[in-house]
CSV table of C-alpha atoms in Angstrom, one decimal:
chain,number,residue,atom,x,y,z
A,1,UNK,CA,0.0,0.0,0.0
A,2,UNK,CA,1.3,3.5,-0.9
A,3,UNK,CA,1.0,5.9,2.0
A,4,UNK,CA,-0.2,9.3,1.1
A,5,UNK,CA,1.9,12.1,1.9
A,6,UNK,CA,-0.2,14.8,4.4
A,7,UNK,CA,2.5,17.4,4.3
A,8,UNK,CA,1.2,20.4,2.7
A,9,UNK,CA,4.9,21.9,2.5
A,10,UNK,CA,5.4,18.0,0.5
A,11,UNK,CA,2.5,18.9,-2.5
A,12,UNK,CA,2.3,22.0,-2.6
A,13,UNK,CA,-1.2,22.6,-1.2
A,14,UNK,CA,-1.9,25.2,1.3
A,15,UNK,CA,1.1,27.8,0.4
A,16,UNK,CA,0.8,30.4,-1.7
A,17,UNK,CA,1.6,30.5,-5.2
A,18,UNK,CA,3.5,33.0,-5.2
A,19,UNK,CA,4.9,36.2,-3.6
A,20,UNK,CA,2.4,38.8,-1.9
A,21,UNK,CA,0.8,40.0,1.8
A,22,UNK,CA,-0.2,37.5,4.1
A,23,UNK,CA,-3.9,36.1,4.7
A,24,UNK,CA,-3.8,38.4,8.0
A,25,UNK,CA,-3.5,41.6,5.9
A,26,UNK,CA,-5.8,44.3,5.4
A,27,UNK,CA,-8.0,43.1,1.6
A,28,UNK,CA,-6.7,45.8,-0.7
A,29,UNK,CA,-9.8,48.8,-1.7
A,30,UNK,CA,-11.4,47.8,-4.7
A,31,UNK,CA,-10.2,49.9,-7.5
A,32,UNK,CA,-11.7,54.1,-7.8
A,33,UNK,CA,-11.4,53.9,-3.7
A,34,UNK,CA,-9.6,56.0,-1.5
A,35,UNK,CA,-7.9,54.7,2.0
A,36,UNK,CA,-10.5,57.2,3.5
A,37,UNK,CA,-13.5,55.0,2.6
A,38,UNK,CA,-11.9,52.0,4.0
A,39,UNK,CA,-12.7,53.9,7.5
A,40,UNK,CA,-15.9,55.0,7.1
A,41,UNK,CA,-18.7,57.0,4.8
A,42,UNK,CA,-17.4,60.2,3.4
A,43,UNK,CA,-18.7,63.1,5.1
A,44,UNK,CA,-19.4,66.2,3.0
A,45,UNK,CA,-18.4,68.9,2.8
A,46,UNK,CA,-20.8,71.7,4.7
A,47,UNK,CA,-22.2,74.0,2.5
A,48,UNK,CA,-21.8,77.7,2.1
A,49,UNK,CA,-22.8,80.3,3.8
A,50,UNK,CA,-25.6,82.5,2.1
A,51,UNK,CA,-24.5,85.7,0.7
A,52,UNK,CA,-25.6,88.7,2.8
A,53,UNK,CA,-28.1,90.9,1.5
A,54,UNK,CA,-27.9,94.9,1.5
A,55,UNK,CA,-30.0,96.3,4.1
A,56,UNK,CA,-33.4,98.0,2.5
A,57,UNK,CA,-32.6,101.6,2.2
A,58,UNK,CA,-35.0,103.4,5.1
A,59,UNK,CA,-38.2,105.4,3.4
A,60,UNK,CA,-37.6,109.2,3.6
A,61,UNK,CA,-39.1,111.3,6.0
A,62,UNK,CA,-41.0,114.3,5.3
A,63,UNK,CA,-38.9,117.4,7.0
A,64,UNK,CA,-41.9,119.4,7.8
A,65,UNK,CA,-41.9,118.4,11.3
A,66,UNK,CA,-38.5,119.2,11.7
A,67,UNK,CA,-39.0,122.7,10.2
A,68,UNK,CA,-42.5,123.5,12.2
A,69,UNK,CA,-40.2,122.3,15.3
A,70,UNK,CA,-37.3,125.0,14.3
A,71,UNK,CA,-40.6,127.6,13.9
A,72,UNK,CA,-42.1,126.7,16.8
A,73,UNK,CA,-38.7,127.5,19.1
A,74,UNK,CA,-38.4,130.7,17.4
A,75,UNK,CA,-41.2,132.2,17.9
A,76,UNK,CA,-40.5,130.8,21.8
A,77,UNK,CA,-37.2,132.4,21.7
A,78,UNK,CA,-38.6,135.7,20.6
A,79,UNK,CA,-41.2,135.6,23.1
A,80,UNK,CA,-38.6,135.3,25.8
A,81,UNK,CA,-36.4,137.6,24.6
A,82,UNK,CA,-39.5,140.2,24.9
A,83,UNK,CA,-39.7,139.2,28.3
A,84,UNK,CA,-36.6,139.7,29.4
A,85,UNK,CA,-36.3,142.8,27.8
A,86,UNK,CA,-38.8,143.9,30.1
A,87,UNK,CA,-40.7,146.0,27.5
A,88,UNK,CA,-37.9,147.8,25.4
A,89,UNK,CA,-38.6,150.4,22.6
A,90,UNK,CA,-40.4,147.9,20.0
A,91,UNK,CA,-42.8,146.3,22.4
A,92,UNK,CA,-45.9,148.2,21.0
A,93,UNK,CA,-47.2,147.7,24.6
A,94,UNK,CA,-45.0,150.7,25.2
A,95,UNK,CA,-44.7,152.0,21.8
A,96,UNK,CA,-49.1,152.0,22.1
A,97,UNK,CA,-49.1,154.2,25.9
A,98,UNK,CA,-51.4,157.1,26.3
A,99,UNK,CA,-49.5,160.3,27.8
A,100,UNK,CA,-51.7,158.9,31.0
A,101,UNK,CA,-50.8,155.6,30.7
A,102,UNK,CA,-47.3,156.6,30.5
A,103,UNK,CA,-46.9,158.9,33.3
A,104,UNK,CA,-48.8,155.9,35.5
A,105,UNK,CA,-46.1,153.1,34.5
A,106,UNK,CA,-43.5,155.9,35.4
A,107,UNK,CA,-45.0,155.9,38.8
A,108,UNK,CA,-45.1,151.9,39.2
A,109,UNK,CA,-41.6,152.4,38.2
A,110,UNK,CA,-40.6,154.8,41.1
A,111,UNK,CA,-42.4,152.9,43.2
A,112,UNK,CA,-40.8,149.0,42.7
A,113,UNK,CA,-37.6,150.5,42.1
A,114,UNK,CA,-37.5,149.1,38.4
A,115,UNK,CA,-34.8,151.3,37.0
A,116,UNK,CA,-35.1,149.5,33.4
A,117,UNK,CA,-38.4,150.6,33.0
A,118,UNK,CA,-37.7,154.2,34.9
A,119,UNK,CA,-35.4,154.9,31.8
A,120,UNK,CA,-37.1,153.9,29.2
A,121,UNK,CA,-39.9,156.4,29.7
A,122,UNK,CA,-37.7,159.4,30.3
A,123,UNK,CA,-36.6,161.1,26.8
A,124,UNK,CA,-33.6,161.5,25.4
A,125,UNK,CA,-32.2,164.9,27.1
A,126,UNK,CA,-33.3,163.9,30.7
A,127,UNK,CA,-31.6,160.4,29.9
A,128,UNK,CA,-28.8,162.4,29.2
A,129,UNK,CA,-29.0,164.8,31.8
A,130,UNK,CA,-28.4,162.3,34.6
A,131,UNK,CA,-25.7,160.6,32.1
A,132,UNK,CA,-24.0,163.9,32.7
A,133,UNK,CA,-24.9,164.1,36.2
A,134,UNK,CA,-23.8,161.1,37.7
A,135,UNK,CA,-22.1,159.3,35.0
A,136,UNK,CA,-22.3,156.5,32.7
A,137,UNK,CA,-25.7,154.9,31.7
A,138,UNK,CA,-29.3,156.3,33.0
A,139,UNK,CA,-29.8,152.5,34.5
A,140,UNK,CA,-26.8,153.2,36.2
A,141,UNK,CA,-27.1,156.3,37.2
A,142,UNK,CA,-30.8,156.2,38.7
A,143,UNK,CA,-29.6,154.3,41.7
A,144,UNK,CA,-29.8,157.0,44.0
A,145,UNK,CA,-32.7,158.2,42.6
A,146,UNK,CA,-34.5,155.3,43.4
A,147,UNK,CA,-33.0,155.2,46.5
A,148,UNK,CA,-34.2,158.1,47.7
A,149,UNK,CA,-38.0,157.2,46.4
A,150,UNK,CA,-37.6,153.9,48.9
A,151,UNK,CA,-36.6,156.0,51.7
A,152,UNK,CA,-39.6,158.5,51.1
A,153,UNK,CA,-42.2,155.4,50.6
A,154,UNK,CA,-42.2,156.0,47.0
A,155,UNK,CA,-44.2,158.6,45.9
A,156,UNK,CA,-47.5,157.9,44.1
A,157,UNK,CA,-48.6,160.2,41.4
A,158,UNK,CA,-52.5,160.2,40.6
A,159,UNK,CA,-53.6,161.1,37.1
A,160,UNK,CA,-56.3,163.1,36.7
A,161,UNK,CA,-56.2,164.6,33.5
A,162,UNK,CA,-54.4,164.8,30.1
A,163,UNK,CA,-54.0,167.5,27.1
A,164,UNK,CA,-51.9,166.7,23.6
A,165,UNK,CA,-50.4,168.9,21.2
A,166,UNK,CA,-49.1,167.3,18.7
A,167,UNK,CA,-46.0,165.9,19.9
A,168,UNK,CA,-46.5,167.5,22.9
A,169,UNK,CA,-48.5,166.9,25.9
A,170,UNK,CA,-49.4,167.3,29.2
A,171,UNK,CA,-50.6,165.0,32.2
A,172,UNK,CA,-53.0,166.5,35.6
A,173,UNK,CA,-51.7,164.5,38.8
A,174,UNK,CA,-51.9,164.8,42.3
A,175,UNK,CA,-49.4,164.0,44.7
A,176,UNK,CA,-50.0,163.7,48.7
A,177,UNK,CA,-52.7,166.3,48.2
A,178,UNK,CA,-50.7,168.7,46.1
A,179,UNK,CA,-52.2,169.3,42.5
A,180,UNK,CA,-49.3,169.8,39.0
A,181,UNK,CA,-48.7,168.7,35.1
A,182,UNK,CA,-45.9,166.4,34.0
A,183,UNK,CA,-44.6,167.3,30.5
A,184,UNK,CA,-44.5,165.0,27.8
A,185,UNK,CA,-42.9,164.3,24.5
A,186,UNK,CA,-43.3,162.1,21.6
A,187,UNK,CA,-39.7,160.2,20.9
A,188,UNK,CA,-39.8,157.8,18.2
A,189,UNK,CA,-43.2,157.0,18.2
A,190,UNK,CA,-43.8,156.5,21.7
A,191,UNK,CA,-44.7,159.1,25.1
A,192,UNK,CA,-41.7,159.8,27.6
A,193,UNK,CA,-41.6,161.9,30.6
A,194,UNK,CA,-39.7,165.4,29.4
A,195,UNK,CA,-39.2,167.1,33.0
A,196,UNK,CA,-36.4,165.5,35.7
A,197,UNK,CA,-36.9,162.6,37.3
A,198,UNK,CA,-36.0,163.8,40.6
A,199,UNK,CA,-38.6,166.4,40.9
A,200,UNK,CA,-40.8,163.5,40.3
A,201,UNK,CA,-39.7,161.6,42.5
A,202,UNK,CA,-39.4,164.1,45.7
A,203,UNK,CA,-43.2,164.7,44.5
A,204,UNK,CA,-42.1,168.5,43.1
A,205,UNK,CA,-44.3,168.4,40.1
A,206,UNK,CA,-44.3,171.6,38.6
A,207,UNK,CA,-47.3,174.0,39.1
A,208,UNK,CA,-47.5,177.6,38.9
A,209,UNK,CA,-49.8,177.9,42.2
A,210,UNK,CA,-47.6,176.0,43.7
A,211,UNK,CA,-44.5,178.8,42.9
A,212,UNK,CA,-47.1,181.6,43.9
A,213,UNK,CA,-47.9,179.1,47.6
A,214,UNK,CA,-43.9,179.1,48.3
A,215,UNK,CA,-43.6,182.9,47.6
């Protein structure tokens, strides 16, 4: 009997038939693969961000508000301004005075020591009579004037009566009982007081009984 040879390495059988990796190696990737797919799916790729978009241009606004706004503080500014002022020359409150009305704010004047007022309804040569008398501005200057109406309680003058002629007039009061006229002028466009303050004030109004009383 002829005994079969069982040695693999004797035939032949079980080796390899030629050169190449092991059976323990890694199978090779079939051809059009990459080593990346060998570990897992392919992940893609994330996609883009979107473009952003210009902003929408804002609708215009109508500028009427903006201009009725700028009006509006004007004419508040103005008003103000006429305030502080305290009634100058243009406020037709004192451009509109009667020779009575006049000669009445004059005495309010005396009275709450309101020297602003007290010059503006004197005219032009007494305002520069006391300019020349005590120097500088009438506002400055009527200090002691009113000074010396405080310390005599300020005297009130009464009216009782008026006259015009033309630009020219004449206003009845009464002071602490005693009877006289205060003079008047027209001055661009308005009445001021055309005699010195300071006979006013002591409450020497001119009369002519009164000059024939002292004599």
């Amino acid at each position: 009997m002829t005994e079969s040879n069982d040695d693999p390495e004797a035939d032949g059988r079980g080796l390899p038939d030629g050169p190449g990796p092991p059976p323990w190696a890694s199978p090779t990737a079939p051809s059009g693969f990459t080593g990346a797919g060998l570990a897992g799916p392919a992940v893609p790729p994330p996609p883009a961000p979107p473009r952003p978009t210009a902003p929408r241009p804002l609708p215009k606004r109508s500028k009427l508000p903006i201009v009725a706004a700028v009006v509006l503080l004007l004419v508040i500014a103005g008003i103000v301004a006429v305030i502080a002022k305290g009634g100058k020359d243009d406020d037709p409150r004192v451009t509109s005075r009667s020779p009575e009305a006049t000669v009445e704010a004059f005495s309010e004047a005396i009275a709450t020591g309101d020297a602003d007022t007290f010059c503006q309804l004197l005219s032009d040569s007494q305002r520069e009579n006391l300019s020349t008398a005590f120097g500088g501005r009438c506002i400055d200057s009527v200090g002691m004037i009113l000074a010396l109406a405080s310390s005599m309680d300020a005297v009130h003058l009464e009216v009782t009566g008026s006259t015009i002629d033309g630009d020219r007039a004449t206003v009845a009061v009464t002071s602490d009982g005693h009877a006289g006229e205060i003079p008047l002028v027209k001055e661009h466009g308005r009445w001021v007081i055309d005699t010195a303050p300071d006979s006013l004030v002591s409450g020497s109004v001119s009369s002519g009984d009164d000059g024939a009383d002292g004599s």
